[in-house]
């Protein structure tokens, strides 16, 4: 039951991040700038891999385990992709995203918000 609280807390964190990004899309760009420096992108990969483990462990305890498990798979794949593509390729991808209009960042914010609500509901 405690792991469900962790998952719900992560869902709340994602939902709050989505709201923050929706209100201030420039926050996403600041995160991109932060992670582009040096080898910090590997930190994002590690965070994603850790989230994958948490979601996999928690899936059996949740109301809709397949949603939590699928989220874990998404985090796992994205974490591995960061390590496989390497910092230079990721920097180019982030540079491309940073050049997009604010509407794209607001769409990303809505996706993050919906993901957070889905995680809360599924836990």
Short mmCIF file of C-alpha atoms in Angstrom, two decimals:
data_model
loop_
_atom_site.label_atom_id
_atom_site.label_comp_id
_atom_site.label_asym_id
_atom_site.label_seq_id
_atom_site.Cartn_x
_atom_site.Cartn_y
_atom_site.Cartn_z
CA UNK A 1 0.00 0.00 0.00
CA UNK A 2 2.90 2.38 0.66
CA UNK A 3 4.13 2.01 -2.90
CA UNK A 4 0.70 3.17 -4.12
CA UNK A 5 1.21 6.37 -2.13
CA UNK A 6 4.56 6.82 -3.86
CA UNK A 7 2.93 6.37 -7.28
CA UNK A 8 0.11 8.79 -6.42
CA UNK A 9 2.71 11.30 -5.20
CA UNK A 10 4.61 10.96 -8.47
CA UNK A 11 1.34 11.45 -10.34
CA UNK A 12 0.70 14.61 -8.33
CA UNK A 13 4.23 15.80 -9.09
CA UNK A 14 3.71 15.23 -12.83
CA UNK A 15 0.33 17.00 -12.72
CA UNK A 16 1.83 19.98 -10.89
CA UNK A 17 4.69 20.09 -13.37
CA UNK A 18 2.15 20.10 -16.20
CA UNK A 19 0.30 23.01 -14.62
CA UNK A 20 3.55 24.91 -14.08
CA UNK A 21 4.63 24.27 -17.67
CA UNK A 22 1.22 25.34 -18.94
CA UNK A 23 1.40 28.63 -17.06
CA UNK A 24 5.09 29.22 -17.75
CA UNK A 25 6.28 27.30 -20.84
CA UNK A 26 9.73 28.88 -20.50
CA UNK A 27 10.36 26.55 -17.53
CA UNK A 28 10.67 23.63 -19.96
CA UNK A 29 13.33 25.53 -21.91
CA UNK A 30 15.23 26.19 -18.68
CA UNK A 31 15.24 22.46 -17.91
CA UNK A 32 16.51 21.78 -21.41
CA UNK A 33 19.34 24.28 -20.98
CA UNK A 34 20.22 22.70 -17.62
CA UNK A 35 20.34 19.15 -18.95
CA UNK A 36 22.27 20.10 -22.11
CA UNK A 37 25.36 21.14 -20.13
CA UNK A 38 28.15 18.61 -19.87
CA UNK A 39 26.99 15.11 -19.10
CA UNK A 40 23.88 16.17 -17.16
CA UNK A 41 21.70 14.45 -19.71
CA UNK A 42 22.79 11.18 -18.15
CA UNK A 43 21.14 12.36 -14.92
CA UNK A 44 17.85 12.55 -16.82
CA UNK A 45 18.47 9.00 -18.06
CA UNK A 46 19.14 7.74 -14.55
CA UNK A 47 16.00 9.44 -13.23
CA UNK A 48 13.94 7.79 -15.96
CA UNK A 49 15.43 4.37 -15.23
CA UNK A 50 14.74 4.80 -11.51
CA UNK A 51 11.15 5.80 -12.27
CA UNK A 52 10.80 2.71 -14.45
CA UNK A 53 11.84 0.49 -11.55
CA UNK A 54 9.41 2.21 -9.17
CA UNK A 55 6.54 1.86 -11.64
CA UNK A 56 7.35 -1.83 -12.31
CA UNK A 57 7.47 -2.62 -8.59
CA UNK A 58 4.24 -0.75 -7.92
CA UNK A 59 2.21 -2.04 -10.86
CA UNK A 60 0.84 -5.12 -9.06
CA UNK A 61 -0.45 -3.00 -6.17
CA UNK A 62 -2.31 -0.45 -8.28
CA UNK A 63 -5.92 -0.27 -9.45
CA UNK A 64 -4.95 -0.41 -13.14
CA UNK A 65 -1.62 -2.23 -13.18
CA UNK A 66 -1.30 -2.27 -16.96
CA UNK A 67 -1.26 1.56 -17.10
CA UNK A 68 1.41 1.76 -14.40
CA UNK A 69 3.41 -1.04 -16.07
CA UNK A 70 3.11 0.64 -19.49
CA UNK A 71 4.36 3.89 -17.93
CA UNK A 72 7.30 1.97 -16.53
CA UNK A 73 8.07 0.63 -20.00
CA UNK A 74 7.96 4.18 -21.42
CA UNK A 75 10.37 5.39 -18.73
CA UNK A 76 12.63 2.38 -19.30
CA UNK A 77 12.80 2.90 -23.07
CA UNK A 78 13.33 6.66 -22.74
CA UNK A 79 16.07 6.13 -20.15
CA UNK A 80 17.90 3.63 -22.35
CA UNK A 81 17.49 5.89 -25.39
CA UNK A 82 19.26 8.70 -23.59
CA UNK A 83 22.26 6.44 -22.94
CA UNK A 84 22.19 4.91 -26.42
CA UNK A 85 21.92 8.19 -28.32
CA UNK A 86 24.48 9.99 -26.20
CA UNK A 87 24.80 13.62 -25.17
CA UNK A 88 25.53 15.10 -28.61
CA UNK A 89 22.48 13.61 -30.31
CA UNK A 90 20.26 14.53 -27.35
CA UNK A 91 21.59 18.11 -27.42
CA UNK A 92 20.63 18.41 -31.09
CA UNK A 93 17.14 17.11 -30.30
CA UNK A 94 16.80 19.57 -27.41
CA UNK A 95 18.07 22.42 -29.63
CA UNK A 96 15.35 21.58 -32.14
CA UNK A 97 12.69 21.58 -29.41
CA UNK A 98 13.90 24.89 -28.02
CA UNK A 99 13.31 26.51 -31.41
CA UNK A 100 9.64 25.50 -31.44
CA UNK A 101 6.84 28.00 -30.71
CA UNK A 102 5.29 28.33 -27.25
CA UNK A 103 2.21 26.42 -28.43
CA UNK A 104 4.28 23.23 -28.71
CA UNK A 105 5.46 23.66 -25.11
CA UNK A 106 1.89 24.18 -23.97
CA UNK A 107 0.86 20.98 -25.74
CA UNK A 108 3.70 19.17 -23.97
CA UNK A 109 2.46 20.69 -20.70
CA UNK A 110 -1.06 19.37 -21.29
CA UNK A 111 0.36 15.90 -22.04
CA UNK A 112 2.37 15.97 -18.78
CA UNK A 113 -0.71 17.13 -16.85
CA UNK A 114 -2.90 14.40 -18.36
CA UNK A 115 -0.20 11.81 -17.66
CA UNK A 116 -0.07 12.90 -14.01
CA UNK A 117 -3.84 12.67 -13.62
CA UNK A 118 -3.86 9.26 -15.33
CA UNK A 119 -1.19 8.00 -12.91
CA UNK A 120 -3.14 9.30 -9.89
CA UNK A 121 -6.33 7.66 -11.15
CA UNK A 122 -4.57 4.37 -11.95
CA UNK A 123 -2.71 4.01 -8.64
#
